[in-house]
PDB file of N, CA and C in Angstrom:
ATOM      1  N   MET A   1       0.840  -1.185   0.000  1.00  0.00           N
ATOM      2  CA  MET A   1       0.000   0.000   0.000  1.00  0.00           C
ATOM      3  C   MET A   1       0.881   1.243   0.000  1.00  0.00           C
ATOM      4  N   GLU A   2       0.586   2.155  -0.868  1.00  0.00           N
ATOM      5  CA  GLU A   2       1.386   3.367  -1.013  1.00  0.00           C
ATOM      6  C   GLU A   2       1.138   4.329   0.142  1.00  0.00           C
ATOM      7  N   GLN A   3       2.221   4.951   0.592  1.00  0.00           N
ATOM      8  CA  GLN A   3       2.126   5.925   1.672  1.00  0.00           C
ATOM      9  C   GLN A   3       1.378   7.159   1.177  1.00  0.00           C
ATOM     10  N   PRO A   4       0.594   7.785   2.066  1.00  0.00           N
ATOM     11  CA  PRO A   4      -0.090   9.008   1.654  1.00  0.00           C
ATOM     12  C   PRO A   4       0.918  10.123   1.379  1.00  0.00           C
ATOM     13  N   ARG A   5       0.612  10.948   0.452  1.00  0.00           N
ATOM     14  CA  ARG A   5       1.491  12.058   0.081  1.00  0.00           C
ATOM     15  C   ARG A   5       0.933  13.352   0.674  1.00  0.00           C
ATOM     16  N   GLU A   6       1.837  14.261   0.953  1.00  0.00           N
ATOM     17  CA  GLU A   6       1.444  15.552   1.500  1.00  0.00           C
ATOM     18  C   GLU A   6       2.122  16.647   0.692  1.00  0.00           C
ATOM     19  N   LYS A   7       1.347  17.631   0.297  1.00  0.00           N
ATOM     20  CA  LYS A   7       1.906  18.739  -0.474  1.00  0.00           C
ATOM     21  C   LYS A   7       2.612  19.707   0.464  1.00  0.00           C
ATOM     22  N   PHE A   8       3.681  20.316  -0.049  1.00  0.00           N
ATOM     23  CA  PHE A   8       4.368  21.387   0.654  1.00  0.00           C
ATOM     24  C   PHE A   8       5.012  22.288  -0.383  1.00  0.00           C
ATOM     25  N   ALA A   9       5.354  23.476   0.033  1.00  0.00           N
ATOM     26  CA  ALA A   9       5.987  24.425  -0.880  1.00  0.00           C
ATOM     27  C   ALA A   9       7.358  24.799  -0.337  1.00  0.00           C
ATOM     28  N   THR A  10       8.271  25.037  -1.247  1.00  0.00           N
ATOM     29  CA  THR A  10       9.607  25.456  -0.854  1.00  0.00           C
ATOM     30  C   THR A  10      10.195  26.296  -1.979  1.00  0.00           C
ATOM     31  N   GLN A  11      11.388  26.790  -1.772  1.00  0.00           N
ATOM     32  CA  GLN A  11      12.082  27.556  -2.789  1.00  0.00           C
ATOM     33  C   GLN A  11      13.492  27.018  -2.913  1.00  0.00           C
ATOM     34  N   MET A  12      14.077  27.183  -4.105  1.00  0.00           N
ATOM     35  CA  MET A  12      15.470  26.794  -4.288  1.00  0.00           C
ATOM     36  C   MET A  12      16.101  27.681  -5.345  1.00  0.00           C
ATOM     37  N   ASP A  13      17.410  27.622  -5.402  1.00  0.00           N
ATOM     38  CA  ASP A  13      18.176  28.380  -6.376  1.00  0.00           C
ATOM     39  C   ASP A  13      17.673  28.051  -7.780  1.00  0.00           C
ATOM     40  N   ALA A  14      17.492  29.078  -8.600  1.00  0.00           N
ATOM     41  CA  ALA A  14      16.933  28.900  -9.940  1.00  0.00           C
ATOM     42  C   ALA A  14      17.791  27.981 -10.812  1.00  0.00           C
ATOM     43  N   ALA A  15      19.106  28.079 -10.685  1.00  0.00           N
ATOM     44  CA  ALA A  15      19.994  27.232 -11.491  1.00  0.00           C
ATOM     45  C   ALA A  15      19.866  25.761 -11.086  1.00  0.00           C
ATOM     46  N   ILE A  16      19.754  25.510  -9.791  1.00  0.00           N
ATOM     47  CA  ILE A  16      19.585  24.131  -9.307  1.00  0.00           C
ATOM     48  C   ILE A  16      18.252  23.578  -9.789  1.00  0.00           C
ATOM     49  N   LEU A  17      17.213  24.396  -9.713  1.00  0.00           N
ATOM     50  CA  LEU A  17      15.895  23.958 -10.168  1.00  0.00           C
ATOM     51  C   LEU A  17      15.904  23.652 -11.661  1.00  0.00           C
ATOM     52  N   ALA A  18      16.603  24.464 -12.432  1.00  0.00           N
ATOM     53  CA  ALA A  18      16.697  24.203 -13.872  1.00  0.00           C
ATOM     54  C   ALA A  18      17.395  22.873 -14.134  1.00  0.00           C
ATOM     55  N   GLU A  19      18.474  22.598 -13.394  1.00  0.00           N
ATOM     56  CA  GLU A  19      19.162  21.308 -13.542  1.00  0.00           C
ATOM     57  C   GLU A  19      18.262  20.153 -13.127  1.00  0.00           C
ATOM     58  N   LEU A  20      17.498  20.362 -12.067  1.00  0.00           N
ATOM     59  CA  LEU A  20      16.582  19.327 -11.590  1.00  0.00           C
ATOM     60  C   LEU A  20      15.523  19.025 -12.643  1.00  0.00           C
ATOM     61  N   ARG A  21      14.981  20.063 -13.230  1.00  0.00           N
ATOM     62  CA  ARG A  21      13.977  19.865 -14.284  1.00  0.00           C
ATOM     63  C   ARG A  21      14.568  19.107 -15.471  1.00  0.00           C
ATOM     64  N   LEU A  22      15.774  19.473 -15.857  1.00  0.00           N
ATOM     65  CA  LEU A  22      16.441  18.798 -16.974  1.00  0.00           C
ATOM     66  C   LEU A  22      16.704  17.327 -16.637  1.00  0.00           C
ATOM     67  N   GLN A  23      17.166  17.072 -15.416  1.00  0.00           N
ATOM     68  CA  GLN A  23      17.433  15.693 -14.996  1.00  0.00           C
ATOM     69  C   GLN A  23      16.150  14.868 -15.005  1.00  0.00           C
ATOM     70  N   ALA A  24      15.081  15.445 -14.500  1.00  0.00           N
ATOM     71  CA  ALA A  24      13.792  14.734 -14.485  1.00  0.00           C
ATOM     72  C   ALA A  24      13.347  14.416 -15.910  1.00  0.00           C
ATOM     73  N   LYS A  25      13.500  15.374 -16.812  1.00  0.00           N
ATOM     74  CA  LYS A  25      13.116  15.149 -18.204  1.00  0.00           C
ATOM     75  C   LYS A  25      13.992  14.078 -18.844  1.00  0.00           C
ATOM     76  N   THR A  26      15.290  14.133 -18.575  1.00  0.00           N
ATOM     77  CA  THR A  26      16.230  13.161 -19.134  1.00  0.00           C
ATOM     78  C   THR A  26      15.892  11.743 -18.677  1.00  0.00           C
ATOM     79  N   GLU A  27      15.517  11.615 -17.405  1.00  0.00           N
ATOM     80  CA  GLU A  27      15.209  10.291 -16.848  1.00  0.00           C
ATOM     81  C   GLU A  27      13.760   9.886 -17.061  1.00  0.00           C
ATOM     82  N   GLY A  28      12.945  10.793 -17.584  1.00  0.00           N
ATOM     83  CA  GLY A  28      11.533  10.492 -17.780  1.00  0.00           C
ATOM     84  C   GLY A  28      10.796  10.324 -16.460  1.00  0.00           C
ATOM     85  N   ARG A  29      11.204  11.126 -15.485  1.00  0.00           N
ATOM     86  CA  ARG A  29      10.604  11.038 -14.151  1.00  0.00           C
ATOM     87  C   ARG A  29      10.005  12.382 -13.773  1.00  0.00           C
ATOM     88  N   GLN A  30       9.211  12.367 -12.723  1.00  0.00           N
ATOM     89  CA  GLN A  30       8.668  13.609 -12.184  1.00  0.00           C
ATOM     90  C   GLN A  30       9.682  14.219 -11.220  1.00  0.00           C
ATOM     91  N   ILE A  31       9.652  15.532 -11.117  1.00  0.00           N
ATOM     92  CA  ILE A  31      10.553  16.223 -10.197  1.00  0.00           C
ATOM     93  C   ILE A  31      10.351  15.715  -8.782  1.00  0.00           C
ATOM     94  N   GLN A  32       9.113  15.496  -8.392  1.00  0.00           N
ATOM     95  CA  GLN A  32       8.853  15.065  -7.020  1.00  0.00           C
ATOM     96  C   GLN A  32       9.547  13.751  -6.692  1.00  0.00           C
ATOM     97  N   SER A  33       9.683  12.855  -7.651  1.00  0.00           N
ATOM     98  CA  SER A  33      10.345  11.585  -7.368  1.00  0.00           C
ATOM     99  C   SER A  33      11.847  11.782  -7.167  1.00  0.00           C
ATOM    100  N   LEU A  34      12.441  12.721  -7.925  1.00  0.00           N
ATOM    101  CA  LEU A  34      13.861  13.015  -7.729  1.00  0.00           C
ATOM    102  C   LEU A  34      14.101  13.682  -6.384  1.00  0.00           C
ATOM    103  N   ILE A  35      13.224  14.596  -6.007  1.00  0.00           N
ATOM    104  CA  ILE A  35      13.365  15.265  -4.709  1.00  0.00           C
ATOM    105  C   ILE A  35      13.200  14.260  -3.581  1.00  0.00           C
ATOM    106  N   GLU A  36      12.216  13.387  -3.692  1.00  0.00           N
ATOM    107  CA  GLU A  36      12.002  12.378  -2.658  1.00  0.00           C
ATOM    108  C   GLU A  36      13.222  11.462  -2.529  1.00  0.00           C
ATOM    109  N   GLU A  37      13.783  11.059  -3.658  1.00  0.00           N
ATOM    110  CA  GLU A  37      14.984  10.222  -3.658  1.00  0.00           C
ATOM    111  C   GLU A  37      16.153  10.950  -2.982  1.00  0.00           C
ATOM    112  N   ALA A  38      16.334  12.214  -3.326  1.00  0.00           N
ATOM    113  CA  ALA A  38      17.447  12.995  -2.768  1.00  0.00           C
ATOM    114  C   ALA A  38      17.286  13.211  -1.265  1.00  0.00           C
ATOM    115  N   VAL A  39      16.082  13.534  -0.834  1.00  0.00           N
ATOM    116  CA  VAL A  39      15.849  13.769   0.591  1.00  0.00           C
ATOM    117  C   VAL A  39      16.006  12.471   1.373  1.00  0.00           C
ATOM    118  N   SER A  40      15.526  11.376   0.829  1.00  0.00           N
ATOM    119  CA  SER A  40      15.694  10.081   1.493  1.00  0.00           C
ATOM    120  C   SER A  40      17.170   9.733   1.655  1.00  0.00           C
ATOM    121  N   ALA A  41      17.960   9.971   0.608  1.00  0.00           N
ATOM    122  CA  ALA A  41      19.399   9.706   0.674  1.00  0.00           C
ATOM    123  C   ALA A  41      20.074  10.606   1.702  1.00  0.00           C
ATOM    124  N   LEU A  42      19.676  11.875   1.747  1.00  0.00           N
ATOM    125  CA  LEU A  42      20.237  12.815   2.718  1.00  0.00           C
ATOM    126  C   LEU A  42      19.939  12.362   4.144  1.00  0.00           C
ATOM    127  N   LEU A  43      18.699  12.007   4.408  1.00  0.00           N
ATOM    128  CA  LEU A  43      18.316  11.580   5.754  1.00  0.00           C
ATOM    129  C   LEU A  43      19.033  10.292   6.164  1.00  0.00           C
ATOM    130  N   ALA A  44      19.166   9.358   5.244  1.00  0.00           N
ATOM    131  CA  ALA A  44      19.880   8.112   5.536  1.00  0.00           C
ATOM    132  C   ALA A  44      21.349   8.390   5.844  1.00  0.00           C
ATOM    133  N   ALA A  45      21.962   9.279   5.072  1.00  0.00           N
ATOM    134  CA  ALA A  45      23.371   9.613   5.296  1.00  0.00           C
ATOM    135  C   ALA A  45      23.557  10.297   6.646  1.00  0.00           C
ATOM    136  N   ARG A  46      22.649  11.193   6.984  1.00  0.00           N
ATOM    137  CA  ARG A  46      22.748  11.882   8.279  1.00  0.00           C
ATOM    138  C   ARG A  46      22.532  10.899   9.426  1.00  0.00           C
ATOM    139  N   LYS A  47      21.604   9.987   9.256  1.00  0.00           N
ATOM    140  CA  LYS A  47      21.343   8.987  10.290  1.00  0.00           C
ATOM    141  C   LYS A  47      22.571   8.112  10.484  1.00  0.00           C
ATOM    142  N   GLU A  48      23.191   7.702   9.379  1.00  0.00           N
ATOM    143  CA  GLU A  48      24.410   6.895   9.438  1.00  0.00           C
ATOM    144  C   GLU A  48      25.516   7.668  10.128  1.00  0.00           C
ATOM    145  N   GLY A  49      25.615   8.965   9.840  1.00  0.00           N
ATOM    146  CA  GLY A  49      26.619   9.807  10.493  1.00  0.00           C
ATOM    147  C   GLY A  49      26.408   9.878  11.989  1.00  0.00           C
ATOM    148  N   ASP A  50      25.152  10.002  12.417  1.00  0.00           N
ATOM    149  CA  ASP A  50      24.833  10.024  13.845  1.00  0.00           C
ATOM    150  C   ASP A  50      25.224   8.707  14.503  1.00  0.00           C
ATOM    151  N   ARG A  51      24.955   7.601  13.821  1.00  0.00           N
ATOM    152  CA  ARG A  51      25.285   6.278  14.335  1.00  0.00           C
ATOM    153  C   ARG A  51      26.805   6.129  14.467  1.00  0.00           C
ATOM    154  N   ARG A  52      27.525   6.587  13.460  1.00  0.00           N
ATOM    155  CA  ARG A  52      28.979   6.497  13.474  1.00  0.00           C
ATOM    156  C   ARG A  52      29.557   7.342  14.613  1.00  0.00           C
ATOM    157  N   THR A  53      28.997   8.516  14.835  1.00  0.00           N
ATOM    158  CA  THR A  53      29.454   9.380  15.923  1.00  0.00           C
ATOM    159  C   THR A  53      29.265   8.670  17.261  1.00  0.00           C
ATOM    160  N   ARG A  54      28.128   8.048  17.453  1.00  0.00           N
ATOM    161  CA  ARG A  54      27.848   7.337  18.714  1.00  0.00           C
ATOM    162  C   ARG A  54      28.814   6.167  18.892  1.00  0.00           C
ATOM    163  N   ILE A  55      29.088   5.441  17.833  1.00  0.00           N
ATOM    164  CA  ILE A  55      30.027   4.316  17.912  1.00  0.00           C
ATOM    165  C   ILE A  55      31.414   4.809  18.296  1.00  0.00           C
ATOM    166  N   MET A  56      31.852   5.912  17.717  1.00  0.00           N
ATOM    167  CA  MET A  56      33.172   6.452  18.047  1.00  0.00           C
ATOM    168  C   MET A  56      33.219   6.941  19.501  1.00  0.00           C
ATOM    169  N   GLU A  57      32.121   7.502  19.992  1.00  0.00           N
ATOM    170  CA  GLU A  57      32.066   7.917  21.394  1.00  0.00           C
ATOM    171  C   GLU A  57      32.225   6.702  22.309  1.00  0.00           C
ATOM    172  N   LEU A  58      31.542   5.616  21.982  1.00  0.00           N
ATOM    173  CA  LEU A  58      31.658   4.391  22.780  1.00  0.00           C
ATOM    174  C   LEU A  58      33.069   3.818  22.703  1.00  0.00           C
ATOM    175  N   HIS A  59      33.658   3.851  21.518  1.00  0.00           N
ATOM    176  CA  HIS A  59      35.030   3.373  21.348  1.00  0.00           C
ATOM    177  C   HIS A  59      35.995   4.185  22.216  1.00  0.00           C
ATOM    178  N   ASP A  60      35.882   5.494  22.150  1.00  0.00           N
ATOM    179  CA  ASP A  60      36.772   6.358  22.933  1.00  0.00           C
ATOM    180  C   ASP A  60      36.615   6.117  24.429  1.00  0.00           C
ATOM    181  N   ALA A  61      35.387   5.931  24.880  1.00  0.00           N
ATOM    182  CA  ALA A  61      35.152   5.662  26.299  1.00  0.00           C
ATOM    183  C   ALA A  61      35.768   4.325  26.696  1.00  0.00           C
ATOM    184  N   SER A  62      35.657   3.335  25.823  1.00  0.00           N
ATOM    185  CA  SER A  62      36.233   2.027  26.100  1.00  0.00           C
ATOM    186  C   SER A  62      37.758   2.101  26.179  1.00  0.00           C
ATOM    187  N   VAL A  63      38.357   2.825  25.254  1.00  0.00           N
ATOM    188  CA  VAL A  63      39.815   2.968  25.262  1.00  0.00           C
ATOM    189  C   VAL A  63      40.264   3.679  26.534  1.00  0.00           C
ATOM    190  N   ALA A  64      39.546   4.714  26.911  1.00  0.00           N
ATOM    191  CA  ALA A  64      39.908   5.443  28.131  1.00  0.00           C
ATOM    192  C   ALA A  64      39.805   4.548  29.364  1.00  0.00           C
ATOM    193  N   LYS A  65      38.770   3.730  29.409  1.00  0.00           N
ATOM    194  CA  LYS A  65      38.530   2.886  30.588  1.00  0.00           C
ATOM    195  C   LYS A  65      39.470   1.677  30.629  1.00  0.00           C
ATOM    196  N   TYR A  66      39.731   1.072  29.470  1.00  0.00           N
ATOM    197  CA  TYR A  66      40.485  -0.188  29.436  1.00  0.00           C
ATOM    198  C   TYR A  66      41.824  -0.075  28.707  1.00  0.00           C
ATOM    199  N   GLU A  67      42.407   1.092  28.695  1.00  0.00           N
ATOM    200  CA  GLU A  67      43.652   1.297  27.961  1.00  0.00           C
ATOM    201  C   GLU A  67      44.739   0.312  28.374  1.00  0.00           C
ATOM    202  N   ALA A  68      44.894   0.087  29.664  1.00  0.00           N
ATOM    203  CA  ALA A  68      45.932  -0.825  30.150  1.00  0.00           C
ATOM    204  C   ALA A  68      45.677  -2.262  29.661  1.00  0.00           C
ATOM    205  N   VAL A  69      44.428  -2.674  29.664  1.00  0.00           N
ATOM    206  CA  VAL A  69      44.070  -4.020  29.210  1.00  0.00           C
ATOM    207  C   VAL A  69      44.387  -4.171  27.724  1.00  0.00           C
ATOM    208  N   TYR A  70      44.020  -3.151  26.937  1.00  0.00           N
ATOM    209  CA  TYR A  70      44.298  -3.212  25.502  1.00  0.00           C
ATOM    210  C   TYR A  70      45.788  -3.282  25.220  1.00  0.00           C
ATOM    211  N   LYS A  71      46.575  -2.561  25.994  1.00  0.00           N
ATOM    212  CA  LYS A  71      48.030  -2.587  25.805  1.00  0.00           C
ATOM    213  C   LYS A  71      48.585  -3.993  26.121  1.00  0.00           C
ATOM    214  N   LYS A  72      48.082  -4.601  27.182  1.00  0.00           N
ATOM    215  CA  LYS A  72      48.528  -5.962  27.538  1.00  0.00           C
ATOM    216  C   LYS A  72      48.128  -6.944  26.443  1.00  0.00           C
ATOM    217  N   LEU A  73      46.930  -6.822  25.941  1.00  0.00           N
ATOM    218  CA  LEU A  73      46.468  -7.725  24.882  1.00  0.00           C
ATOM    219  C   LEU A  73      47.297  -7.573  23.607  1.00  0.00           C
ATOM    220  N   ALA A  74      47.766  -6.374  23.360  1.00  0.00           N
ATOM    221  CA  ALA A  74      48.548  -6.116  22.153  1.00  0.00           C
ATOM    222  C   ALA A  74      49.968  -6.695  22.236  1.00  0.00           C
ATOM    223  N   GLU A  75      50.424  -6.959  23.443  1.00  0.00           N
ATOM    224  CA  GLU A  75      51.802  -7.479  23.617  1.00  0.00           C
ATOM    225  C   GLU A  75      51.912  -8.915  23.177  1.00  0.00           C
TER     226      GLU A  75
END
């Protein structure tokens, strides 16, 4: 079942919009599908970045807490 769609309005740089229109025409797609694809990719990338930041925080805390153990294991 398809998700319900919601209309919204926004503005963007005229040159970017012209490129977007050309890309949509070249691919035989609607502009809205390209925007949806781009926003989905942006959100996924940001979510992945947040996850990576949290993992690095946990790693740093582990190294700080168990530094001596890690050094012994490395020997």
